[in-house]
mmCIF file of C-alpha atoms in Angstrom:
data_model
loop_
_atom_site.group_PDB
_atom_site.id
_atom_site.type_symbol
_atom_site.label_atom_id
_atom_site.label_comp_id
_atom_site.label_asym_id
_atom_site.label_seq_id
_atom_site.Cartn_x
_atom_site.Cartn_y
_atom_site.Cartn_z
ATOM 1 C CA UNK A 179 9.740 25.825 9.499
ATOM 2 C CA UNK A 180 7.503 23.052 8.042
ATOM 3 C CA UNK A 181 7.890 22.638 4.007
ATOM 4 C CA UNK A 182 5.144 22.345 1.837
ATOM 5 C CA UNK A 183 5.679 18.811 1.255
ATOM 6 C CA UNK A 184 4.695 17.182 -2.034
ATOM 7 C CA UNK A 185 6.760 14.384 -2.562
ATOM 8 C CA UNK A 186 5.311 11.516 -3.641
ATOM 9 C CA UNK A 187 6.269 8.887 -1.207
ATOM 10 C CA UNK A 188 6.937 8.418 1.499
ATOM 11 C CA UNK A 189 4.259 10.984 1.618
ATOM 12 C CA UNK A 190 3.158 13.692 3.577
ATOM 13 C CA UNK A 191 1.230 12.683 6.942
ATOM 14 C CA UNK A 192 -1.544 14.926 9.727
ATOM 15 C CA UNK A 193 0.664 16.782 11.951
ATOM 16 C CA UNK A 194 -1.575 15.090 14.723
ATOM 17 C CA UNK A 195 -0.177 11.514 13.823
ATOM 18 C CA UNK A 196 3.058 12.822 13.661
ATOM 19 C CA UNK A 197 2.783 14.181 17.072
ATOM 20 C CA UNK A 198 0.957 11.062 18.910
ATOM 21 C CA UNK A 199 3.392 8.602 16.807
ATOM 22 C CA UNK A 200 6.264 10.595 18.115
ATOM 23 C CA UNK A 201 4.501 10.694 21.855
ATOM 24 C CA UNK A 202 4.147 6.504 21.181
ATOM 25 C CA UNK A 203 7.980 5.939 20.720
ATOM 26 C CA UNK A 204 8.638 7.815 24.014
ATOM 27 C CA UNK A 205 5.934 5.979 26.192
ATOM 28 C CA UNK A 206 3.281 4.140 24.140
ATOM 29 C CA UNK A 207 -0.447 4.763 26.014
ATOM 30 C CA UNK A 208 1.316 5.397 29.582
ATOM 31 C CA UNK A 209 2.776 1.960 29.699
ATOM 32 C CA UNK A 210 6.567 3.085 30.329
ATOM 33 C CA UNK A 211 7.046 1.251 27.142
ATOM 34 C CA UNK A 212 8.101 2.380 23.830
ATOM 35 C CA UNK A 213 5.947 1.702 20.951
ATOM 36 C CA UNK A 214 9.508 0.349 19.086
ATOM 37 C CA UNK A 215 9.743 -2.306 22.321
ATOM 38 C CA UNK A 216 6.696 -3.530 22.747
ATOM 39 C CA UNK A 217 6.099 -7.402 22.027
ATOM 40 C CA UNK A 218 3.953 -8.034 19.309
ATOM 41 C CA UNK A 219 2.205 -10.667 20.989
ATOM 42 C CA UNK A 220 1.117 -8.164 23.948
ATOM 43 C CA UNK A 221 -2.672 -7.537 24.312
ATOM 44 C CA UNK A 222 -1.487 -3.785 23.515
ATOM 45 C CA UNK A 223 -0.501 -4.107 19.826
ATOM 46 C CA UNK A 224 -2.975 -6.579 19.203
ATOM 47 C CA UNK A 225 -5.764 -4.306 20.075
ATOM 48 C CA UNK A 226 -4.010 -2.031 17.385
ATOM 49 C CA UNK A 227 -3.502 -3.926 14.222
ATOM 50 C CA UNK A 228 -7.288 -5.566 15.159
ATOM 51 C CA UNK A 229 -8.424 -1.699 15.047
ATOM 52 C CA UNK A 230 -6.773 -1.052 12.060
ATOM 53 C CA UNK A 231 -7.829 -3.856 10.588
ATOM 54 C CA UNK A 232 -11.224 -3.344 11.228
ATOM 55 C CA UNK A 233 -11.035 0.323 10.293
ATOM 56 C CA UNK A 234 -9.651 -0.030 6.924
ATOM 57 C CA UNK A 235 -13.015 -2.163 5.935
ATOM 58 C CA UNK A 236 -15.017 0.385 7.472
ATOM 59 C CA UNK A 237 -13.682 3.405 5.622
ATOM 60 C CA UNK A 238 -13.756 0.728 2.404
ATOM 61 C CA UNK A 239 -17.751 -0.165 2.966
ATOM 62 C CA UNK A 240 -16.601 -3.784 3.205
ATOM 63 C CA UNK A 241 -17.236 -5.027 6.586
ATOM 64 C CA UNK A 242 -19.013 -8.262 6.664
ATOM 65 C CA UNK A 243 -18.369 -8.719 3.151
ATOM 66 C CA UNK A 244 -16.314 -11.517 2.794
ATOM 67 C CA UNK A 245 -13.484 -9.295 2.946
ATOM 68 C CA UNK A 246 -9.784 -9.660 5.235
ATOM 69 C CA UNK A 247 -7.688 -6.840 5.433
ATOM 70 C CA UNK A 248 -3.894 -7.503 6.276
ATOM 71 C CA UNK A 249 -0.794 -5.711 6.832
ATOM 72 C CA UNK A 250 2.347 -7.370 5.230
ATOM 73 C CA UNK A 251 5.951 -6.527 4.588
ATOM 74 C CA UNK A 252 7.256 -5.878 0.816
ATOM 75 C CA UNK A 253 5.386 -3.290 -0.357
ATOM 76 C CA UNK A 254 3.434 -3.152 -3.731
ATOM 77 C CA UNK A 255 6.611 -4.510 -5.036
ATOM 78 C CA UNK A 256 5.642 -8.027 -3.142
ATOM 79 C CA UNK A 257 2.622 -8.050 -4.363
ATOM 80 C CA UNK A 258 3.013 -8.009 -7.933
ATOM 81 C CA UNK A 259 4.694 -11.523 -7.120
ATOM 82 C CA UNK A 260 1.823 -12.272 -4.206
ATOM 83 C CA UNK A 261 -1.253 -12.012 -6.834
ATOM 84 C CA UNK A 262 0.271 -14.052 -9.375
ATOM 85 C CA UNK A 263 1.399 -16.866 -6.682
ATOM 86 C CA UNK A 264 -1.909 -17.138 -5.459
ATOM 87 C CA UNK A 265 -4.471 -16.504 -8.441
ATOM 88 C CA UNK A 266 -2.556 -17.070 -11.753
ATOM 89 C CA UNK A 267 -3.092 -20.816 -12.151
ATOM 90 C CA UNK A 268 -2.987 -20.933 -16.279
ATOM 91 C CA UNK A 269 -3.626 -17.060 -18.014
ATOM 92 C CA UNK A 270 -4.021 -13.573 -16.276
ATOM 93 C CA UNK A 271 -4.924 -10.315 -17.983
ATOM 94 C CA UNK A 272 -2.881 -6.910 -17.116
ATOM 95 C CA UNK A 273 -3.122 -3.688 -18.661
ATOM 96 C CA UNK A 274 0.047 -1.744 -18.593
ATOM 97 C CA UNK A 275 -0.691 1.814 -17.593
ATOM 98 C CA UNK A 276 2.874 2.689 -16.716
ATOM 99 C CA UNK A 277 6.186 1.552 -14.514
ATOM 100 C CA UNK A 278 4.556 -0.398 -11.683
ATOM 101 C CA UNK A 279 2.297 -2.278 -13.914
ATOM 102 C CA UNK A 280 5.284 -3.188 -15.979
ATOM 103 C CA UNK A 281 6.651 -4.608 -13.198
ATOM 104 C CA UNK A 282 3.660 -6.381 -12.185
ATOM 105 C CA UNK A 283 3.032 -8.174 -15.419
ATOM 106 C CA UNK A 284 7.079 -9.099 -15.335
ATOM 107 C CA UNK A 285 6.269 -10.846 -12.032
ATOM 108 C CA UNK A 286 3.159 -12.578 -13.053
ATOM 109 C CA UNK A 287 4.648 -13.923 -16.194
ATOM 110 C CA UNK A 288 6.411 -16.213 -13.852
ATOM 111 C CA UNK A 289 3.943 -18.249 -13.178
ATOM 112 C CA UNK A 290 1.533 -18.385 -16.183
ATOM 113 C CA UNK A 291 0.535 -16.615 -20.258
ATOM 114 C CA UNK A 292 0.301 -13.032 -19.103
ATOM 115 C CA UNK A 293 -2.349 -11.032 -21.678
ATOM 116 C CA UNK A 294 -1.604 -7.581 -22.000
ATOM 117 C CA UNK A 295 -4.792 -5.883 -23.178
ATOM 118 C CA UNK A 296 -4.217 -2.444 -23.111
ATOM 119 C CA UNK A 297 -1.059 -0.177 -23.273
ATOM 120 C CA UNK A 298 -0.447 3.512 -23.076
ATOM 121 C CA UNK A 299 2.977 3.123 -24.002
ATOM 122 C CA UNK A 300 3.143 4.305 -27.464
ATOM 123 C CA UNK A 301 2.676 8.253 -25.352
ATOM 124 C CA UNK A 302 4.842 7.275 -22.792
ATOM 125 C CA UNK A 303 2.051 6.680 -20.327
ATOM 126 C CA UNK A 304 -0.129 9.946 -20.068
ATOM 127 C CA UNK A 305 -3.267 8.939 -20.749
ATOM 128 C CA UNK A 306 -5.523 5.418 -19.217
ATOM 129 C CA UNK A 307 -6.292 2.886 -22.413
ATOM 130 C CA UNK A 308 -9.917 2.694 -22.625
ATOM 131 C CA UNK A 309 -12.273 0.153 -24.681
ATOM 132 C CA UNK A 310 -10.393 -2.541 -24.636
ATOM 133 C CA UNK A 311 -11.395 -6.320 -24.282
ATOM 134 C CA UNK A 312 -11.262 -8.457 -21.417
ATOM 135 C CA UNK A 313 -10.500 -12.151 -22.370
ATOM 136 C CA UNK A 314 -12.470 -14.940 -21.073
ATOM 137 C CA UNK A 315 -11.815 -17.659 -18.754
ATOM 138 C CA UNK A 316 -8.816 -15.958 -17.120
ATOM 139 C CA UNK A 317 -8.058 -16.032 -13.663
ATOM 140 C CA UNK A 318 -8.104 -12.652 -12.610
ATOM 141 C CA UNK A 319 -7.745 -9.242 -14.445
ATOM 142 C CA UNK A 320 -5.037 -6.592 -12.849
ATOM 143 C CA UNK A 321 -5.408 -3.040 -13.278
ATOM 144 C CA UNK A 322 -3.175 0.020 -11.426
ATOM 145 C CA UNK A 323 -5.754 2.637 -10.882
ATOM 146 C CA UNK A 324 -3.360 6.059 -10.287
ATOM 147 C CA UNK A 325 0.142 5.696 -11.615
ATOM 148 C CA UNK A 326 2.220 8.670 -9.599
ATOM 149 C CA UNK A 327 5.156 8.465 -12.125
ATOM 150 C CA UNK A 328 2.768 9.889 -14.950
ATOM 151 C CA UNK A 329 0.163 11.759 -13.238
ATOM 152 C CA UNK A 330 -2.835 9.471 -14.775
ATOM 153 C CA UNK A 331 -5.631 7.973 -13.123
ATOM 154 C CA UNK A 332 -8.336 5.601 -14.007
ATOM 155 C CA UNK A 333 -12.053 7.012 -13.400
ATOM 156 C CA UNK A 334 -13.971 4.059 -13.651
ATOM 157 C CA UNK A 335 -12.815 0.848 -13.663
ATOM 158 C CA UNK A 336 -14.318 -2.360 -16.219
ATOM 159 C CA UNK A 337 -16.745 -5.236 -15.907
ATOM 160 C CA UNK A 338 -15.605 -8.454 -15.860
ATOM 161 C CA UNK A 339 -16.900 -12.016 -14.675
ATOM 162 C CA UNK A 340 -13.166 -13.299 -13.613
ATOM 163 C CA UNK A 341 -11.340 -11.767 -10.159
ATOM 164 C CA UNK A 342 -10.524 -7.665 -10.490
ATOM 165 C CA UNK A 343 -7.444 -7.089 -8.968
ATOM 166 C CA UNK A 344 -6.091 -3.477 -8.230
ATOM 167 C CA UNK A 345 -3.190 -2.094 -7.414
ATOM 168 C CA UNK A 346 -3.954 1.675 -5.341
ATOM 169 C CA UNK A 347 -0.824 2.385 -3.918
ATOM 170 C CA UNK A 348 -1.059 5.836 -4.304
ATOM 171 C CA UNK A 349 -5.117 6.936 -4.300
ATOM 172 C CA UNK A 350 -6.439 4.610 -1.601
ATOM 173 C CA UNK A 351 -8.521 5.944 0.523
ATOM 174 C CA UNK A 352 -8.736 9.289 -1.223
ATOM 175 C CA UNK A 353 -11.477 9.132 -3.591
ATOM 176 C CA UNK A 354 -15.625 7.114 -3.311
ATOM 177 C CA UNK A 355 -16.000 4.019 -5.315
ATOM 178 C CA UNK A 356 -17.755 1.070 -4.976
ATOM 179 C CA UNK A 357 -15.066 -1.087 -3.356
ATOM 180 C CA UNK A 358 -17.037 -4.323 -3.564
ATOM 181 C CA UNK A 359 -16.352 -4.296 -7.223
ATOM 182 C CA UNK A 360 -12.886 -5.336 -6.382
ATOM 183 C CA UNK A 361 -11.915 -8.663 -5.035
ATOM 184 C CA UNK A 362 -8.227 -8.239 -4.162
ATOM 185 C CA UNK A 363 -6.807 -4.368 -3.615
ATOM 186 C CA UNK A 364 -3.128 -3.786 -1.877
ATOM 187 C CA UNK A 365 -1.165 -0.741 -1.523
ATOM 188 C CA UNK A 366 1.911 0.337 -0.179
ATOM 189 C CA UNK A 367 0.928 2.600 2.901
ATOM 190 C CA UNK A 368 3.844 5.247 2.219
ATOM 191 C CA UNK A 369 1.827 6.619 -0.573
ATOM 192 C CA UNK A 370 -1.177 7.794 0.796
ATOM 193 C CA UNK A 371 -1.780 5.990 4.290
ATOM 194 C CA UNK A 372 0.966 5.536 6.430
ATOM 195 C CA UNK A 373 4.789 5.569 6.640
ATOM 196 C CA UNK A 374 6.856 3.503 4.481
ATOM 197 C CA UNK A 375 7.084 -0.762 6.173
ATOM 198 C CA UNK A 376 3.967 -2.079 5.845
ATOM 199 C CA UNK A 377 1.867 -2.772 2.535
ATOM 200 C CA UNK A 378 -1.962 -3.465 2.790
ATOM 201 C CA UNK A 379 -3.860 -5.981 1.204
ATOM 202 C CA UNK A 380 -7.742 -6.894 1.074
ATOM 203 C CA UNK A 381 -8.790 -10.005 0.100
ATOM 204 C CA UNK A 382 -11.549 -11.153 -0.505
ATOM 205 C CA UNK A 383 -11.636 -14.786 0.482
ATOM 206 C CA UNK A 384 -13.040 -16.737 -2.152
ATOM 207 C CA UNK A 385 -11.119 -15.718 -4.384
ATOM 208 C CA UNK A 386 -8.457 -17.700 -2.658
ATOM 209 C CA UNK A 387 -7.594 -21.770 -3.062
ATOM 210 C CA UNK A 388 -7.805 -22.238 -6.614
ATOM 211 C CA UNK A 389 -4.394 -22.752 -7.734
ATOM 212 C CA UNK A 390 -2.543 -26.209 -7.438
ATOM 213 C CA UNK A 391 0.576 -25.486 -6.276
ATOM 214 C CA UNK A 392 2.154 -25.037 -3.205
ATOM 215 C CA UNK A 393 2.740 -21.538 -2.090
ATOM 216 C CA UNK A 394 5.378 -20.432 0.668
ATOM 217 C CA UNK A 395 3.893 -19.880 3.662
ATOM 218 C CA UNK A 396 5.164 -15.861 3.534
ATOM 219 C CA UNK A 397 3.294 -15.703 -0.075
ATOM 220 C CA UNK A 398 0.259 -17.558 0.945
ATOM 221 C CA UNK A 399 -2.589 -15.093 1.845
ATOM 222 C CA UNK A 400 -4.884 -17.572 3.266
ATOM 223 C CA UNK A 401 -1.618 -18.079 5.659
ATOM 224 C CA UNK A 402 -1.682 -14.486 6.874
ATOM 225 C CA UNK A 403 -5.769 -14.332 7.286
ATOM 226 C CA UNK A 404 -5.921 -17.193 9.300
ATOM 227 C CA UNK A 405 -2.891 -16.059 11.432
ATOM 228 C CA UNK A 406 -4.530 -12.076 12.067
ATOM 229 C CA UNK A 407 -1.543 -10.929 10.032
ATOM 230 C CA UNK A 408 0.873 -11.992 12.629
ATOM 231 C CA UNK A 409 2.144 -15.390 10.757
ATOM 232 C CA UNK A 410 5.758 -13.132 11.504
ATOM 233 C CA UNK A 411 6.858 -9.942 13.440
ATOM 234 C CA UNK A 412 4.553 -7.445 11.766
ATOM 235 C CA UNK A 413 5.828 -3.939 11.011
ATOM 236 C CA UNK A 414 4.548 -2.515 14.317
ATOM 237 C CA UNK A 415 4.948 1.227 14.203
ATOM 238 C CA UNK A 416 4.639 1.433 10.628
ATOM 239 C CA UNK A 417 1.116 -0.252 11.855
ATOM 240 C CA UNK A 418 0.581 1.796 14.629
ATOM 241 C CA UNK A 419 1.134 4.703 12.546
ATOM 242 C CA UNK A 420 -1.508 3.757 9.956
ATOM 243 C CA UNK A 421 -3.967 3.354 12.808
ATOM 244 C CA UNK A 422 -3.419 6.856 14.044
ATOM 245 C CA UNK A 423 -3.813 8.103 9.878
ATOM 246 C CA UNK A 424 -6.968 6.066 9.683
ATOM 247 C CA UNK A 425 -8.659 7.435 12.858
ATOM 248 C CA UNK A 426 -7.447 10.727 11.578
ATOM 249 C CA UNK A 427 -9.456 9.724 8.380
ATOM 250 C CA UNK A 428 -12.611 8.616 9.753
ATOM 251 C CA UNK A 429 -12.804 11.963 11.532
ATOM 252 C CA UNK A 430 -12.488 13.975 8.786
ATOM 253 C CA UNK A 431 -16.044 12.403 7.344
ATOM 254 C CA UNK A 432 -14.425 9.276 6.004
ATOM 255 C CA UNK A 433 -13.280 9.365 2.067
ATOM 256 C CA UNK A 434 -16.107 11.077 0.982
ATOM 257 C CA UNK A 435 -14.824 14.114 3.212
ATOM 258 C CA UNK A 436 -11.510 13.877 2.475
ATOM 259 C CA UNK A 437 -12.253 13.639 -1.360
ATOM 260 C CA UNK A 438 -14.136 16.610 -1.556
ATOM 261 C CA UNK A 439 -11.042 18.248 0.014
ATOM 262 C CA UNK A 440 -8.612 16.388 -2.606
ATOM 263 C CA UNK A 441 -10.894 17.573 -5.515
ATOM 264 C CA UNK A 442 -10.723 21.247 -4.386
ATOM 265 C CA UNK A 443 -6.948 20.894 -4.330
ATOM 266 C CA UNK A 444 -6.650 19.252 -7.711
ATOM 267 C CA UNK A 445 -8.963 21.679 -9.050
ATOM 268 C CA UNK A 446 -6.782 24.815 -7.845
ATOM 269 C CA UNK A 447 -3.417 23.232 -9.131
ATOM 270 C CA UNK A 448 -5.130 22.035 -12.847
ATOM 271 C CA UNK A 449 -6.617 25.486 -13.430
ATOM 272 C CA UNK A 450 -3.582 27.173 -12.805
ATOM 273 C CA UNK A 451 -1.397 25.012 -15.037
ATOM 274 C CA UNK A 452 -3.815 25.452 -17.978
ATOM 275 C CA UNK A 453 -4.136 29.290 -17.344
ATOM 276 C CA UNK A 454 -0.609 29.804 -17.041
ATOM 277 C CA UNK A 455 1.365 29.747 -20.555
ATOM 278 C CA UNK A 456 4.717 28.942 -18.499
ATOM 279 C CA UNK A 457 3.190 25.748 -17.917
ATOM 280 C CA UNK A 458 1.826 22.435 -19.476
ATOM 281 C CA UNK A 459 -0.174 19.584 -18.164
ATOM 282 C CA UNK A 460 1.423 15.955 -19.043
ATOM 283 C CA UNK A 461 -1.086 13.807 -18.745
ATOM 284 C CA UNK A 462 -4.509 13.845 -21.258
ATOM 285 C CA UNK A 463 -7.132 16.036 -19.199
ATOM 286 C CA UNK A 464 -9.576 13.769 -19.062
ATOM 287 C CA UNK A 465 -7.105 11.145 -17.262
ATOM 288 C CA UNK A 466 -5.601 13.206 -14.744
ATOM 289 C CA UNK A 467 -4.947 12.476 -11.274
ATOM 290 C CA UNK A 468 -6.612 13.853 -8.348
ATOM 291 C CA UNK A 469 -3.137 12.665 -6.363
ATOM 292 C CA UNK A 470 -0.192 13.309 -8.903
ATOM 293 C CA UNK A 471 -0.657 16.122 -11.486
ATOM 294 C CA UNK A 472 2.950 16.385 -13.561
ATOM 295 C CA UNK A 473 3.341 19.510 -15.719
ATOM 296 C CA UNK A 474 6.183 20.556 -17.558
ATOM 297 C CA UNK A 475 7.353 23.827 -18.446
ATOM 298 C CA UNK A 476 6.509 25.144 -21.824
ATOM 299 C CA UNK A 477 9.764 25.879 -24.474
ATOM 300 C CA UNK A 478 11.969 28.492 -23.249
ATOM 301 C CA UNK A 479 10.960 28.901 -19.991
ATOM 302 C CA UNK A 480 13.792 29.710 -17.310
ATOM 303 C CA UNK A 481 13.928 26.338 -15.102
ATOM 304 C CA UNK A 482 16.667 27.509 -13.511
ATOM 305 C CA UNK A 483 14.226 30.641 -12.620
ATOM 306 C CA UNK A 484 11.261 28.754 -11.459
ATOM 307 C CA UNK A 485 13.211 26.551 -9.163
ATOM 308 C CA UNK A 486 14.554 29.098 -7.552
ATOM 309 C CA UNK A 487 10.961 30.741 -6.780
ATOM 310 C CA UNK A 488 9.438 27.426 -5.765
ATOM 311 C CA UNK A 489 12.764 26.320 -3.100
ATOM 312 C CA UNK A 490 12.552 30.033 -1.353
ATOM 313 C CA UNK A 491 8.814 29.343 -1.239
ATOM 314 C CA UNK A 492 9.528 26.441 0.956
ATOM 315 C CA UNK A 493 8.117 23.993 -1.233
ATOM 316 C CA UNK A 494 9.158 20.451 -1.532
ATOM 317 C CA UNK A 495 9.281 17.321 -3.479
ATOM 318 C CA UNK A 496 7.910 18.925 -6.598
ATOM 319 C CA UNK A 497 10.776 18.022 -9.104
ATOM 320 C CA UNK A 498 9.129 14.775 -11.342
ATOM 321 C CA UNK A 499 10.070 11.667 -12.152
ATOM 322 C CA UNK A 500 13.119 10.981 -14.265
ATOM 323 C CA UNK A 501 10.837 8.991 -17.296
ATOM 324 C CA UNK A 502 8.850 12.356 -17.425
ATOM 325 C CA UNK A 503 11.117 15.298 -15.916
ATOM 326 C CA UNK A 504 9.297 18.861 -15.261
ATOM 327 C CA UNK A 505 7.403 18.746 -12.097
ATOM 328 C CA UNK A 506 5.237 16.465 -9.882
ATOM 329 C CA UNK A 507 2.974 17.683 -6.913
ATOM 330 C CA UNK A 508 1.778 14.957 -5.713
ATOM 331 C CA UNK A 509 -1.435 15.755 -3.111
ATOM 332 C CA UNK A 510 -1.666 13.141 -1.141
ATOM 333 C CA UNK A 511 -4.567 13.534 2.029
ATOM 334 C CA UNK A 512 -3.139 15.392 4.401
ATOM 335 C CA UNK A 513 -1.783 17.860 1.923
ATOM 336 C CA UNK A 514 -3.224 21.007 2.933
ATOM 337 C CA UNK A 515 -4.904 23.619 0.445
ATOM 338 C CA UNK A 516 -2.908 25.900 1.792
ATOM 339 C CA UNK A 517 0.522 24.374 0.431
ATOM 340 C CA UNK A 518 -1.562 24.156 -3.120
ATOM 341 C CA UNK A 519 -2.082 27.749 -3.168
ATOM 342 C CA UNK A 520 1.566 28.195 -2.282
ATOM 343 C CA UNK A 521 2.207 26.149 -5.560
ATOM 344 C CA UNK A 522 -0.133 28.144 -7.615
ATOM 345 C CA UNK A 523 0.865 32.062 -5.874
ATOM 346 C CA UNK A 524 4.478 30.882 -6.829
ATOM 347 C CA UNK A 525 3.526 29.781 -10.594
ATOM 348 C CA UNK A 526 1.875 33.237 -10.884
ATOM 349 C CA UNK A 527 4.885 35.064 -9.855
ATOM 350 C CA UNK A 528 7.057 33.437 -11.996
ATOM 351 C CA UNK A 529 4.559 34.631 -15.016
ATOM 352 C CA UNK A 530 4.482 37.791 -13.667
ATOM 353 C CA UNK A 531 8.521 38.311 -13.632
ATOM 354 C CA UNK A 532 9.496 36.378 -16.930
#
């Protein structure tokens, strides 16, 4: 039997692309090839990382925009390193939101003064700093707009004259904003968009020659535009994969569809954990994620109890982080309401029997 799946990464994925992807590694588009054997050079993949390239500016709203969307090895974990080799010539500024932009503001202090502006450490990450100033004459500001470890996510996002940088690794493509705002967004694709292997990045292109020194060639993003992302052997089914998620996406009305779908579930699993006095949201309400909620039991409850309920339920991945403990549902796209209510039926039990 399927679980209810809500871990948070690698993620859950449409049963459809699971079922094509799997069709694809026995005989990929009636070729009598395997998607895993295929060159990488043949007219058959190139016609899919092309489409997927082109798709993920679509779904964005930044075709013909300036824009290049690549797929590149690493993860978000590469990129931390990437933005900083490419745009931090003398100071950047980062706000510090939780673990991954900890780590990104480690990497970037490699290579230039590193302003942190904003923190939400002092409450161990649960709520998004707000009002803060952005320095001048920087070289690009970094933000992490969901942070899955806390459950917090930023709902708008600041002005500033220098570069916005952003790292949505785990709400891309599930919620409208004006992505032209941005001018450099990656993500790793196991969060939200794809299997685990390939990291997306879109840049856009002006941003791009303005530091004076030499980058590697794998760092260099103006190396990977001008080579189609194929400067090496490109993650192909991880690729592949992501096409078949994004086509899945544009069907389903795009990310305007699928947010309305991702609101609905957040809303079910945030009323219930307010209603229920077993329960207790972790991060401030008015910074919660549409993608991660985190809860904790309240003092006294039976974990032990609750577990149980939740594992015979055939539920999944809902145990959180060790920097927060309690629980994590993370709600990624293809999530189904149904598995929510699951969740909720479950939490309702458990008030019902303790």
């Amino acid at each position: 039997m399927k679980k209810h799946n809500f871990s948070a990464g690698p993620c859950i994925l449409p049963q459809e692309v699971f079922e094509k992807a799997s069709q694809a590694v026995l005989d990929f588009n009636d070729s009598g090839l395997s998607i895993l054997e295929i060159s990488h050079r043949s007219d058959a993949f190139v016609s899919v990382i092309e489409e997927a390239r082109s798709l993920v500016l679509e779904l964005l709203g930044l075709q013909n925009k300036g824009y290049q969307a690549l797929f590149l090895h690493g993860g978000a974990s590469m990129q931390f390193l990437m933005v900083a080799y490419n745009l931090l010539q003398k100071k950047a500024a980062y706000t510090n939101t939780g673990t991954w932009s900890s780590k990104a503001i480690k990497e970037a202090k490699m290579f230039g003064e590193v302003a942190e502006v904003a923190s939400s450490k002092d409450k161990n990450f649960n709520y998004i700093p707000k009002d803060y100033q952005i320095p001048e004459g920087i070289d690009y500001f970094h933000c992490t707009s969901n942070n899955t470890i806390y459950g917090t996510q930023m709902k708008s996002f600041p002005k500033t004259t220098a570069p916005l940088v952003c790292d949505m690794s785990s709400d891309i493509l599930s919620r409208t904003l004006d992505f032209s705002q941005f001018d450099l967004i990656y993500a790793g694709a196991q969060k939200n968009m794809g299997p685990a292997g390939v990291t997306v990045a879109i840049v856009k292109e002006d941003i791009l020659g303005k530091v004076e020194r030499q980058i590697p060639s794998m760092m260099d993003y103006k190396v990977h535009i001008d080579k189609d992302s194929m400067f090496n052997t490109p993650s192909v089914f991880a690729i592949y994969t992501s096409l078949l998620n994004l086509r899945w996406l544009k069907n389903k009305g795009g990310i305007s569809g699928i947010e309305a779908q991702n609101d609905a579930k957040a809303k079910l699993l945030y009323t219930e954990i307010d209603r229920n006095p077993l329960f207790k949201g972790f991060a401030e309400k008015e910074d919660r994620s549409t993608m991660n909620p985190t809860f904790n039991l309240t003092e006294g409850t039976d974990k032990a109890s609750f577990d149980k309920l939740w594992k015979e339920a055939n539920i999944n991945g809902i145990n959180g982080h060790r920097s927060v403990g309690g629980y994590r549902a993370s709600m990624y796209n293809a999530l189904p309401l149904e598995s929510v209510q699951t969740l909720v039926d479950v939490m309702q039990h458990f008030e019902k029997i303790s």
